Coordinates of C-alpha atoms in Angstrom, one line a residue:
M1 CA 19.0 28.6 28.9
S2 CA 16.5 31.3 28.0
R3 CA 12.7 30.7 27.9
K4 CA 12.7 30.9 24.1
E5 CA 15.5 28.4 23.8
T6 CA 13.6 26.0 26.2
F7 CA 10.4 26.2 24.2
Q8 CA 12.3 25.9 20.9
K9 CA 13.8 22.6 22.1
L10 CA 10.4 21.4 23.3
T11 CA 9.0 22.2 19.9
V12 CA 11.6 20.0 18.2
V13 CA 11.1 17.3 20.8
F14 CA 7.3 17.1 20.3
L15 CA 7.7 17.4 16.5
S16 CA 10.1 14.4 16.7
L17 CA 7.7 12.5 19.0
F18 CA 4.9 13.2 16.5
W19 CA 6.7 11.3 13.7
V20 CA 7.5 8.4 16.0
T21 CA 3.9 8.0 17.1
V22 CA 2.2 8.4 13.7
P23 CA 2.4 4.6 13.0
F24 CA 0.7 3.7 16.3
S25 CA -1.9 6.1 17.3
V26 CA -3.6 9.1 15.5
S27 CA -4.7 10.5 18.9
V28 CA -1.2 10.5 20.4
S29 CA 0.4 11.9 17.3
Q30 CA -2.1 14.7 17.1
I31 CA -1.6 15.5 20.8
S32 CA 2.2 15.7 20.1
A33 CA 1.5 18.0 17.1
I34 CA -0.7 20.3 19.2
I35 CA 1.8 20.6 22.0
S36 CA 4.6 21.4 19.4
M37 CA 2.3 24.2 18.0
F38 CA 1.7 25.5 21.6
C39 CA 5.5 25.6 22.3
F40 CA 6.1 27.2 18.9
V41 CA 3.7 30.1 19.7
L42 CA 5.5 30.7 23.0
V43 CA 8.8 31.1 21.1
F44 CA 7.3 34.2 19.4
R45 CA 9.1 33.5 16.2
F46 CA 6.9 33.4 13.1
P47 CA 7.9 32.8 9.5
K48 CA 7.8 35.4 6.8
P49 CA 4.8 34.9 4.4
G50 CA 7.1 35.0 1.4
S51 CA 9.1 32.0 2.6
I52 CA 6.2 29.7 2.9
P53 CA 3.8 30.2 0.0
I54 CA 2.3 26.7 0.3
F55 CA 1.2 27.5 3.8
W56 CA -0.8 30.6 2.8
I57 CA -2.3 28.9 -0.2
G58 CA -3.3 26.0 2.0
I59 CA -4.9 28.4 4.6
A60 CA -6.9 30.2 1.8
F61 CA -7.9 26.8 0.3
Y62 CA -9.1 25.3 3.5
F63 CA -10.8 28.5 4.6
W64 CA -12.7 28.6 1.4
I65 CA -13.7 25.0 1.3
F66 CA -14.8 24.6 4.9
G67 CA -15.9 28.2 5.7
I68 CA -17.6 29.4 2.5
R69 CA -21.1 28.3 3.6
F70 CA -20.7 29.9 7.0
L71 CA -19.8 33.3 5.5
S72 CA -22.1 33.4 2.6
G73 CA -25.4 32.8 4.4
I74 CA -26.6 30.4 1.7
E75 CA -29.5 28.0 2.4
G76 CA -28.6 25.2 4.7
L77 CA -26.2 27.2 7.0
P78 CA -24.8 24.8 9.7
E79 CA -24.6 25.9 13.3
W80 CA -21.4 27.1 14.9
K81 CA -20.8 23.9 16.9
K82 CA -21.5 21.8 13.9
I83 CA -19.0 23.7 11.8
L84 CA -16.2 23.8 14.4
I85 CA -16.5 20.3 15.8
H86 CA -18.6 18.0 13.6
S87 CA -17.5 18.9 10.1
E88 CA -14.5 19.0 7.8
F89 CA -13.7 22.5 9.2
S90 CA -12.6 20.8 12.4
D91 CA -9.5 19.6 10.5
F92 CA -8.4 23.2 9.8
W93 CA -6.0 23.2 12.8
M94 CA -3.9 20.6 11.1
F95 CA -2.6 23.2 8.6
L96 CA -1.0 25.0 11.5
L97 CA 1.6 22.3 11.5
L98 CA 3.0 23.8 8.3
P99 CA 4.5 27.0 9.7
V100 CA 5.7 25.2 12.8
L101 CA 7.8 22.8 10.7
Q102 CA 8.8 25.2 8.0
S103 CA 10.1 27.7 10.5
Q104 CA 12.6 25.3 12.0
S105 CA 16.3 25.8 11.3
R106 CA 18.1 23.6 8.8
K107 CA 19.8 21.8 11.7
D108 CA 16.6 21.1 13.5
K109 CA 14.9 20.0 10.3
T110 CA 17.7 17.5 9.8
K111 CA 17.0 16.1 13.3
I112 CA 13.3 15.9 12.5
R113 CA 13.9 14.0 9.2
R114 CA 15.8 11.3 11.2
F115 CA 12.7 10.8 13.2
V116 CA 10.6 10.6 10.1
Q117 CA 12.9 7.6 9.1
I118 CA 12.4 6.1 12.6
G119 CA 8.6 6.4 12.1
A120 CA 9.0 4.7 8.8
C121 CA 10.8 1.8 10.5
F122 CA 8.0 1.5 13.1
L123 CA 5.4 1.6 10.4
I124 CA 7.0 -1.3 8.5
L125 CA 7.6 -3.4 11.6
S126 CA 4.0 -3.0 12.7
G127 CA 2.9 -4.0 9.2
L128 CA 5.1 -7.1 9.4
V129 CA 3.5 -8.1 12.7
S130 CA 0.0 -7.5 11.3
V131 CA 0.7 -9.8 8.3
V132 CA 1.0 -12.9 10.6
F133 CA -1.1 -11.8 13.6
P134 CA -4.7 -13.2 13.6
Y135 CA -6.3 -10.2 15.2
R136 CA -6.4 -6.4 14.3
L137 CA -3.5 -4.9 16.3
A138 CA -5.2 -1.6 17.3
G139 CA -8.3 -3.3 18.7
F140 CA -6.3 -6.1 20.3
V141 CA -4.2 -3.5 22.2
M142 CA -7.1 -1.2 23.1
D143 CA -9.1 -4.2 24.5
G144 CA -6.3 -5.0 27.0
F145 CA -4.3 -7.4 24.8
Q146 CA -7.1 -9.7 24.3
Y147 CA -9.6 -10.6 21.5
L148 CA -13.2 -9.8 22.2
E149 CA -15.7 -12.1 20.5
G150 CA -17.5 -10.5 17.6
K151 CA -14.7 -8.0 16.7
R152 CA -13.8 -8.0 13.0
L153 CA -10.8 -10.1 12.1
P154 CA -8.2 -9.1 9.5
H155 CA -8.7 -10.2 5.9
L156 CA -6.9 -13.5 5.1
I157 CA -4.7 -13.2 2.0
G158 CA -3.6 -16.9 1.9
H159 CA -0.9 -19.1 3.4
L160 CA 2.9 -19.0 3.2
P161 CA 3.9 -21.5 0.5
G162 CA 5.4 -24.7 2.0
L163 CA 4.8 -23.7 5.6
G164 CA 1.0 -23.2 5.7
I165 CA 1.3 -20.1 7.9
P166 CA -1.7 -17.8 7.4
L167 CA -1.0 -14.4 6.0
Y168 CA -3.3 -11.4 6.6
L169 CA -3.8 -8.0 4.9
P170 CA -1.2 -5.8 6.4
I171 CA -2.7 -2.7 8.2
G172 CA -0.3 -2.2 11.1
F173 CA -2.1 -0.3 13.9
Q174 CA -4.5 1.3 11.5
N175 CA -8.2 0.5 11.1
T176 CA -8.1 0.1 7.3
H177 CA -5.7 -1.1 4.7
L178 CA -6.2 2.1 2.7
T179 CA -4.9 4.3 5.6
Y180 CA -1.9 2.0 6.1
G181 CA -1.2 2.1 2.3
G182 CA -1.4 5.9 2.4
L183 CA 1.1 6.1 5.3
L184 CA 3.4 3.6 3.5
S185 CA 3.4 5.8 0.4
L186 CA 4.5 8.8 2.5
F187 CA 7.1 7.2 4.6
L188 CA 8.7 4.5 2.4
S189 CA 10.6 6.8 0.1
F190 CA 12.3 8.4 3.1
L191 CA 13.6 5.0 4.2
I192 CA 14.6 3.7 0.7
L193 CA 16.5 7.0 0.0
K194 CA 18.3 6.7 3.4
T195 CA 19.4 3.1 2.6
F196 CA 20.6 4.1 -0.9
R197 CA 22.6 7.0 0.4
L198 CA 24.4 4.8 3.0
F199 CA 25.3 2.4 0.3
K200 CA 26.6 5.3 -1.8
L201 CA 28.9 6.4 1.0
K202 CA 30.7 3.0 0.6
K203 CA 31.3 2.6 4.3
L204 CA 30.2 -1.0 4.5
Q205 CA 33.7 -1.9 5.8
R206 CA 33.0 -0.2 9.1
G207 CA 31.2 -2.5 11.5
K208 CA 28.9 0.1 12.8
F209 CA 27.5 0.7 9.3
S210 CA 27.2 -2.8 8.1
G211 CA 24.5 -3.9 10.6
K212 CA 22.6 -0.7 10.1
I213 CA 22.6 -1.0 6.3
L214 CA 21.5 -4.7 6.5
F215 CA 18.6 -3.7 8.8
L216 CA 17.6 -0.8 6.5
L217 CA 17.8 -3.1 3.5
F218 CA 15.5 -5.6 5.3
L219 CA 13.0 -2.9 6.1
S220 CA 13.1 -1.3 2.6
F221 CA 12.4 -4.7 0.9
S222 CA 9.8 -5.5 3.6
G223 CA 8.1 -2.1 2.9
V224 CA 7.9 -2.8 -0.8
L225 CA 6.4 -6.3 0.0
L226 CA 3.9 -4.8 2.4
L227 CA 2.9 -2.3 -0.3
F228 CA 2.0 -5.2 -2.6
L229 CA 0.3 -7.3 0.1
N230 CA -1.7 -4.2 1.3
Q231 CA -3.7 -4.3 -2.0
S232 CA -4.2 -0.5 -2.1
R233 CA -4.6 -0.1 -5.8
S234 CA -4.9 3.7 -5.6
I235 CA -1.5 3.8 -3.9
W236 CA 0.0 1.4 -6.5
I237 CA -1.1 3.8 -9.2
G238 CA 0.0 6.9 -7.2
L239 CA 3.5 5.6 -6.6
S240 CA 3.9 4.4 -10.2
V241 CA 3.0 7.8 -11.7
S242 CA 5.1 9.6 -9.1
L243 CA 8.1 7.4 -10.0
I244 CA 7.7 8.4 -13.6
F245 CA 7.5 12.0 -12.5
Y246 CA 10.7 11.7 -10.4
L247 CA 12.6 10.0 -13.3
S248 CA 11.6 12.8 -15.7
I249 CA 12.8 15.6 -13.5
K250 CA 16.0 13.8 -12.4
R251 CA 17.5 14.0 -16.0
K252 CA 20.6 16.1 -16.3
T253 CA 18.7 18.7 -18.2
H254 CA 16.0 18.5 -15.5
W255 CA 13.3 20.0 -17.8
E256 CA 13.5 17.4 -20.5
P257 CA 10.0 16.3 -21.6
V258 CA 8.9 12.8 -20.8
Y259 CA 8.7 11.7 -24.4
E260 CA 12.5 12.5 -24.7
V261 CA 13.1 10.3 -21.6
L262 CA 11.1 7.5 -23.1
K263 CA 12.9 7.9 -26.5
K264 CA 16.4 7.6 -24.9
S265 CA 15.5 4.7 -22.5
Y266 CA 13.1 2.6 -24.7
I267 CA 15.2 -0.6 -24.4
R268 CA 15.2 -0.4 -20.6
I269 CA 11.5 0.3 -20.6
I270 CA 10.8 -2.7 -22.9
V271 CA 12.8 -5.0 -20.7
A272 CA 11.3 -3.6 -17.5
S273 CA 7.8 -4.0 -19.0
F274 CA 8.3 -7.7 -19.9
I275 CA 9.6 -8.3 -16.3
F276 CA 6.6 -6.5 -14.9
L277 CA 4.1 -8.4 -17.1
F278 CA 5.7 -11.7 -16.1
V279 CA 5.5 -11.0 -12.4
F280 CA 2.0 -9.5 -12.8
F281 CA 0.6 -12.7 -14.5
A282 CA 2.4 -15.0 -12.1
L283 CA 0.8 -13.2 -9.1
Y284 CA -2.6 -13.0 -10.9
R285 CA -2.7 -16.8 -11.3
S286 CA -1.4 -17.6 -7.8
N287 CA -3.0 -15.2 -5.5
W288 CA -6.8 -15.0 -5.2
L289 CA -6.8 -11.6 -3.4
F290 CA -4.6 -10.0 -6.1
Q291 CA -6.8 -11.6 -8.7
R292 CA -9.9 -10.1 -7.1
S293 CA -8.3 -6.7 -6.9
I294 CA -7.6 -6.7 -10.6
D295 CA -10.9 -8.3 -11.7
Q296 CA -13.0 -5.7 -9.8
L297 CA -11.5 -3.0 -12.0
F298 CA -13.2 -4.4 -15.1
T299 CA -16.7 -5.5 -13.9
K300 CA -19.7 -3.7 -12.6
Q301 CA -21.3 -6.4 -10.5
T302 CA -18.8 -6.6 -7.6
L303 CA -18.5 -5.2 -4.1
E304 CA -17.0 -2.1 -5.9
N305 CA -20.5 -1.1 -6.7
Q306 CA -20.2 1.2 -3.7
R307 CA -17.7 3.3 -5.6
V308 CA -20.3 3.8 -8.3
W309 CA -22.9 4.9 -5.8
I310 CA -20.4 7.3 -4.3
H311 CA -19.5 8.9 -7.7
K312 CA -23.2 9.0 -8.7
G313 CA -24.1 10.8 -5.5
T314 CA -21.2 13.2 -5.8
R315 CA -22.2 14.0 -9.3
N316 CA -25.8 14.7 -8.1
I317 CA -24.4 17.1 -5.5
I318 CA -22.2 19.0 -7.9
E319 CA -24.9 19.3 -10.5
A320 CA -27.3 20.7 -7.8
H321 CA -24.7 23.1 -6.2
P322 CA -22.0 23.9 -8.9
Y323 CA -20.9 27.3 -7.8
F324 CA -20.6 27.4 -4.0
G325 CA -21.0 23.7 -3.1
V326 CA -22.9 22.3 -0.2
G327 CA -20.6 23.6 2.5
S328 CA -18.9 22.1 5.5
G329 CA -20.7 19.2 7.2
N330 CA -23.4 18.9 4.6
Y331 CA -22.0 16.3 2.2
K332 CA -23.7 13.3 3.9
K333 CA -27.1 15.0 4.2
K334 CA -27.1 16.1 0.5
F335 CA -25.8 12.7 -0.6
E336 CA -28.7 10.8 1.1
F337 CA -31.2 13.4 -0.1
S338 CA -30.2 12.9 -3.7
Y339 CA -30.9 9.1 -3.5
L340 CA -34.4 9.2 -1.8
P341 CA -36.4 9.2 -5.1
L342 CA -34.3 6.4 -6.7
I343 CA -34.6 4.1 -3.7
E344 CA -38.4 4.8 -3.5
K345 CA -38.6 3.7 -7.1
K346 CA -36.1 0.8 -6.8
P347 CA -36.3 -0.4 -3.2
Y348 CA -33.9 -3.3 -3.8
L349 CA -31.0 -0.7 -4.0
Y350 CA -31.5 0.4 -0.4
Y351 CA -28.9 -1.8 1.3
E352 CA -26.2 -1.2 -1.3
I353 CA -26.6 2.6 -1.0
S354 CA -27.1 2.6 2.8
I355 CA -23.7 0.9 3.4
T356 CA -22.0 3.1 0.9
P357 CA -19.6 5.5 2.7
K358 CA -21.2 8.9 2.8
S359 CA -18.7 11.0 4.7
H360 CA -16.7 12.0 1.6
A361 CA -16.5 11.6 -2.2
H362 CA -13.6 9.1 -2.2
H363 CA -12.0 11.5 -4.7
D364 CA -10.1 14.5 -3.3
F365 CA -10.8 16.9 -6.1
L366 CA -14.5 16.0 -6.4
H367 CA -15.0 16.2 -2.7
F368 CA -13.5 19.7 -2.5
V369 CA -15.6 20.8 -5.5
S370 CA -18.8 19.3 -3.9
L371 CA -18.1 21.3 -0.7
G372 CA -16.9 24.6 -2.2
G373 CA -17.9 24.6 -5.8
F374 CA -15.9 25.6 -8.9
V375 CA -13.7 28.2 -7.1
A376 CA -12.7 25.6 -4.5
G377 CA -11.7 23.2 -7.2
T378 CA -9.6 25.9 -8.8
L379 CA -7.8 26.6 -5.5
F380 CA -7.2 22.9 -5.0
L381 CA -5.4 22.7 -8.3
F382 CA -3.5 25.9 -7.6
L383 CA -2.2 24.4 -4.4
W384 CA -0.9 21.4 -6.3
V385 CA 0.7 23.6 -9.0
Q386 CA 2.7 25.3 -6.2
I387 CA 3.7 21.9 -4.8
L388 CA 4.8 20.7 -8.2
I389 CA 6.9 23.9 -8.8
S390 CA 8.6 23.1 -5.5
F391 CA 9.6 19.7 -6.8
L392 CA 10.8 21.2 -10.1
R393 CA 13.0 23.8 -8.3
N394 CA 14.7 21.1 -6.3
P395 CA 14.8 17.8 -8.3
K396 CA 18.0 16.7 -6.4
H397 CA 16.1 16.1 -3.1
S398 CA 12.7 15.3 -4.4
G399 CA 13.0 11.5 -4.3
Q400 CA 12.3 11.2 -0.6
Y401 CA 9.2 13.4 -0.9
L402 CA 7.5 11.3 -3.7
G403 CA 4.8 10.3 -1.3
I404 CA 3.4 13.9 -1.6
Y405 CA 2.8 13.6 -5.3
S406 CA 1.6 10.0 -5.0
V407 CA -1.1 11.1 -2.6
F408 CA -2.3 13.5 -5.3
I409 CA -2.7 10.7 -7.8
A410 CA -4.0 8.2 -5.3
G411 CA -6.6 10.8 -4.3
F412 CA -8.3 10.2 -7.7
F413 CA -9.4 6.8 -6.3
Q414 CA -9.7 7.6 -2.6
C415 CA -10.1 10.6 -0.3
Y416 CA -6.7 10.7 1.5
L417 CA -6.8 14.4 2.3
L418 CA -9.9 13.8 4.4
D419 CA -8.3 10.9 6.4
D420 CA -6.9 12.3 9.7
E421 CA -4.3 9.5 10.0
V422 CA -2.9 10.4 6.5
V423 CA -3.4 14.2 6.1
L424 CA -1.5 15.3 9.2
P425 CA 1.8 13.4 8.3
F426 CA 1.1 14.5 4.7
L427 CA 1.2 18.1 5.8
G428 CA 4.2 17.5 7.9
I429 CA 6.2 16.0 5.0
L430 CA 5.0 18.8 2.8
S431 CA 6.4 21.4 5.2
L432 CA 9.8 19.6 5.2
L433 CA 10.1 19.9 1.4
P434 CA 13.3 21.9 0.9
G435 CA 13.1 25.2 -0.9
S436 CA 15.2 26.4 -3.8
N437 CA 16.0 29.7 -5.4
R438 CA 16.2 28.1 -8.8
E439 CA 14.0 29.8 -11.4
I440 CA 11.9 28.0 -14.0
T441 CA 10.2 29.5 -16.9
F442 CA 6.5 29.9 -17.2
R443 CA 6.5 27.5 -20.3
T444 CA 8.1 24.8 -18.1
K445 CA 5.5 25.3 -15.4
L446 CA 2.7 25.1 -17.9
K447 CA 4.0 21.9 -19.5
Q448 CA 4.7 20.1 -16.3
S449 CA 1.4 21.2 -14.8
V450 CA -0.6 20.0 -17.7
L451 CA 1.3 16.7 -18.0
F452 CA 1.5 15.7 -14.3
L453 CA -1.5 17.4 -12.8
L454 CA -4.3 18.1 -15.4
F455 CA -3.8 15.0 -17.6
P456 CA -4.1 12.5 -14.7
L457 CA -7.1 14.4 -13.4
F458 CA -8.7 14.3 -16.9
I459 CA -8.2 10.5 -17.1
S460 CA -9.7 10.0 -13.7
L461 CA -12.7 12.2 -14.3
S462 CA -13.3 10.5 -17.7
L463 CA -13.3 7.0 -16.1
I464 CA -15.7 8.2 -13.4
Y465 CA -18.0 9.7 -16.0
L466 CA -18.1 6.5 -17.9
G467 CA -18.7 4.5 -14.7
T468 CA -21.6 6.7 -13.5
K469 CA -23.4 6.2 -16.8
A470 CA -24.1 2.6 -15.8
K471 CA -27.8 1.9 -15.3
E472 CA -29.1 1.3 -11.8
D473 CA -30.7 -2.0 -12.9
E474 CA -27.3 -3.4 -13.6
L475 CA -25.7 -2.6 -10.3
F476 CA -27.6 -4.9 -8.0
F477 CA -27.2 -8.6 -7.9
H478 CA -27.2 -11.6 -5.6
R479 CA -23.8 -12.7 -4.3
T480 CA -22.8 -16.2 -3.7
R481 CA -20.3 -17.5 -1.2
D482 CA -19.0 -21.0 -0.2
I483 CA -19.4 -22.6 3.2
H484 CA -16.4 -20.6 4.4
N485 CA -17.8 -17.3 3.4
F486 CA -15.5 -16.9 0.5
L487 CA -16.8 -15.7 -2.9
S488 CA -18.1 -18.6 -5.1
P489 CA -17.4 -17.6 -8.8
I490 CA -18.8 -20.8 -10.2
A491 CA -22.2 -20.5 -8.4
Q492 CA -22.3 -16.8 -9.3
K493 CA -22.2 -17.6 -13.0
T494 CA -25.3 -19.7 -12.7
I495 CA -27.4 -16.8 -11.2
N496 CA -29.6 -15.7 -14.2
G497 CA -26.7 -16.9 -16.3
A498 CA -25.7 -20.3 -17.6
A499 CA -25.1 -23.9 -16.3
Q500 CA -21.6 -24.6 -15.1
T501 CA -19.6 -27.8 -14.8
I502 CA -17.5 -29.0 -11.8
P503 CA -15.3 -32.0 -11.2
D504 CA -17.0 -35.2 -10.0
S505 CA -18.7 -34.6 -6.6
E506 CA -21.8 -35.8 -4.8
V507 CA -22.7 -32.4 -3.4
F508 CA -22.1 -28.7 -4.1
Y509 CA -22.9 -26.1 -1.5
F510 CA -23.1 -22.3 -1.7
K511 CA -24.9 -19.4 0.0
L512 CA -27.2 -17.1 -2.0
E513 CA -27.2 -13.6 -0.4
G514 CA -29.1 -10.4 -0.9
C515 CA -32.8 -10.7 0.1
L516 CA -34.0 -7.9 2.5
S517 CA -36.8 -8.4 5.0
H518 CA -38.1 -4.8 4.7
F519 CA -38.6 -2.0 2.2
A520 CA -36.6 0.9 3.6
N521 CA -35.2 4.3 2.6
L522 CA -32.4 6.5 3.8
N523 CA -34.8 8.9 5.5
G524 CA -35.5 6.1 8.1
K525 CA -38.9 5.1 6.8
K526 CA -39.4 1.3 6.4
R527 CA -42.2 -1.2 6.1
K528 CA -42.2 -5.0 6.5
R529 CA -42.1 -7.1 3.3
E530 CA -45.3 -9.1 2.7
K531 CA -44.6 -10.7 -0.7
P532 CA -43.1 -14.2 -0.5
Y533 CA -39.4 -14.7 -1.4
S534 CA -39.0 -16.8 -4.5
F535 CA -36.5 -18.2 -7.0
R536 CA -36.4 -20.9 -9.7
I537 CA -34.0 -23.7 -10.6
D538 CA -34.1 -24.7 -14.2
L539 CA -33.0 -28.1 -15.4
P540 CA -32.9 -28.8 -19.2
Q541 CA -34.8 -31.7 -20.7
S542 CA -31.6 -33.3 -22.0
K543 CA -28.2 -34.3 -20.6
E544 CA -29.2 -37.2 -18.4
G545 CA -27.2 -37.7 -15.2
T546 CA -25.1 -34.6 -15.1
F547 CA -27.5 -32.4 -13.2
P548 CA -28.4 -32.9 -9.5
E549 CA -31.4 -35.0 -8.6
A550 CA -32.2 -33.0 -5.4
V551 CA -31.5 -29.7 -3.6
K552 CA -31.3 -28.9 0.1
I553 CA -32.3 -25.4 0.9
E554 CA -31.5 -23.6 4.2
L555 CA -33.3 -20.4 5.2
R556 CA -30.6 -18.3 6.8
E557 CA -31.1 -15.1 8.8
R558 CA -28.2 -12.5 8.6
E559 CA -27.9 -9.1 10.2
S560 CA -27.7 -6.2 7.8
F561 CA -25.7 -3.4 9.5
D562 CA -22.6 -1.8 7.9
Q563 CA -19.7 -4.1 8.8
D564 CA -17.0 -1.5 7.9
Q565 CA -18.6 1.1 10.2
K566 CA -19.1 -1.2 13.2
F567 CA -15.9 -3.3 12.7
K568 CA -17.7 -6.6 13.3
A569 CA -19.2 -9.3 11.2
H570 CA -22.8 -10.1 10.6
K571 CA -24.3 -12.9 12.7
E572 CA -26.0 -15.7 10.9
R573 CA -28.6 -18.2 12.0
I574 CA -30.2 -21.1 10.2
L575 CA -34.0 -20.8 10.4
S576 CA -35.0 -24.0 8.7
E577 CA -33.7 -26.7 6.3
N578 CA -35.7 -28.7 3.7
K579 CA -34.8 -31.1 0.9
F580 CA -36.6 -31.1 -2.5
Q581 CA -36.5 -33.4 -5.5
L582 CA -35.7 -31.6 -8.7
Q583 CA -37.6 -32.2 -11.9
K584 CA -36.7 -31.4 -15.5
G585 CA -37.8 -28.0 -16.5
E586 CA -38.8 -25.2 -14.0
N587 CA -38.6 -25.9 -10.2
K588 CA -40.0 -22.9 -8.4
F589 CA -39.6 -22.3 -4.6
D590 CA -41.7 -19.8 -2.6
F591 CA -41.1 -18.9 1.1
S592 CA -43.3 -16.7 3.3
N593 CA -43.9 -16.0 7.0
I594 CA -40.2 -16.1 7.8
P595 CA -39.7 -16.3 11.6
F596 CA -37.0 -13.5 11.9
S597 CA -35.6 -12.9 15.4
N598 CA -36.9 -9.4 15.5
S599 CA -39.7 -8.4 13.1
E600 CA -38.8 -4.7 13.5
E601 CA -35.2 -5.0 12.5
I602 CA -34.0 -5.3 8.9
Y603 CA -32.4 -8.6 8.1
F604 CA -31.2 -10.5 5.1
L605 CA -32.8 -13.7 4.2
D606 CA -30.0 -15.8 2.6
F607 CA -30.3 -19.3 1.2
G608 CA -27.9 -22.1 1.8
I609 CA -28.2 -24.2 -1.4
E610 CA -26.8 -27.7 -1.7
Y611 CA -27.1 -29.7 -4.9
V612 CA -27.1 -33.5 -4.5
W613 CA -26.3 -35.9 -7.3
K614 CA -27.3 -39.5 -7.5
K615 CA -24.5 -41.9 -6.4
E616 CA -23.0 -43.9 -9.2
K617 CA -20.3 -46.4 -8.0
G618 CA -17.2 -46.7 -10.1
K619 CA -18.2 -44.0 -12.5
L620 CA -16.5 -40.6 -12.6
S621 CA -17.8 -37.7 -14.7
E622 CA -18.2 -34.0 -14.6
K623 CA -21.3 -32.6 -12.9
S624 CA -23.4 -29.7 -14.0
I625 CA -24.8 -27.0 -11.8
P626 CA -28.2 -25.7 -13.1
V627 CA -29.3 -22.2 -13.8
L628 CA -30.8 -20.3 -10.8
K629 CA -33.4 -17.7 -11.9
I630 CA -34.1 -14.9 -9.4
E631 CA -35.4 -11.3 -9.4
E632 CA -34.1 -8.4 -7.5
N633 CA -34.4 -8.8 -3.7
C634 CA -35.7 -12.4 -4.3
G635 CA -38.8 -11.4 -6.2
E636 CA -40.5 -8.1 -5.4

């Protein structure tokens, strides 16, 4: 065996190993990819530029986005080390996976695709384990197969009906459910198409096929279930739009417009819509996590406020640097700088903006525009036009590559192309996309590009524009949780709102959160709060007996770091507890000289509020929770 043949086989081996390790470890998968690139170079066989246009477009695109500041000498030029290691430019090497995979022979590509399917199996199996496992798998394994106290636990979805088994948000070996959802969107279509093709071969009679098909069927259905439980709304939207795209190009005429497809299949669409709506409302009424995911799309005052701050900050950056962007490694610095005047004017916004992710724009297109300006945005769209044309030229085999297009759509709600765990397998699958010599007209290219690229982008940018018009005063509020740290919707409605009724009970407890111990800004400057914390409980003059006669108030100290960044929960401590009788009308409460654990650290002062009603034997009635009046940051 010659040296070239040896390195060629090693290239295929490590490319296959890359796909198998993607579901488990980003570090191991990247090492496998790097070794395959090294072996590929030693083969001394490079692809012709004309055979891989996507590669050259990608190189030009990434070079512009991440290198434009370095070459142009514009103000704010980062250092060499910062560009090469500590910025988005450090991901440039990932694009080198494209020529490595695209240059493989058809036979070797077939082998590699099998390992993509194996990787899909591992991804789904790890997701199934994480659904029922009470700890995060990645941390549990890295910590020596043990749980270390203080580490963040997975999010509880609910309990398995009838059995009471707790179910958790599936994330496999990933750190976030968004990363896992992105990987699912890339891998799942490969597995489903493989299962469908085995069925189509009609070889169920042979024993060696029946067990395999049943196993693949199980994994395919499990993958769809995990996709739902994962709660990645951006992936839901991305896959839904990509499925419409796939169905439109799979018609016999291939270039038939979407409205013609809808016209001919309207009965199926109506039936499918009714089934979808029925399942949707059933899930909405029965699953609190699904209900929260949908509700947060239509309200301003939720944890989704962070998305608003991200979009507002990105808009500020683009408005200040429309032509050349801010350059590699400068997004976070410019993001924080744009908010300094606002927080100085409205200090109660500090914590919300401080915990807002600042590493990227959570929108692929807007992030690239913020880094490289208008030209970078144009190159971004040009890259996707080329990918779309590849789909149109080969509609027969495009089904298993739907994850590529779904990432484009999902990127309007997240930043998947800046996620190392997602972008490398994304580039790998992109490079496996089969080519075709089929010609399509310019008119077809234009129609499909507008319909499937520009129109979704227009909708996304319009929604973002409307969202960023929200006033800052409307985007901060005090959250309420129950004793188990779950959201308390009933108590939330009483905050500067209206009285609420509950079934007969002697007590009602909730936590009021959101009062900071310091005035601080993103530049590190802070000063201790001197003004007392205060709020008011209003009882109307009428309606005897339905409102509580007393209230117990806990002063609770809670740490204020970013939980998503440190992967652990805030520690809480009860500082004091007092009981007060409530009178009709205004009941005002002031608290000062709070004994925090460390006067130099920023804490939350939360309140544990428990309403107590007068005991009435043998009499059941509804109870009313009074209105709680409070200003920003508990009165500033």
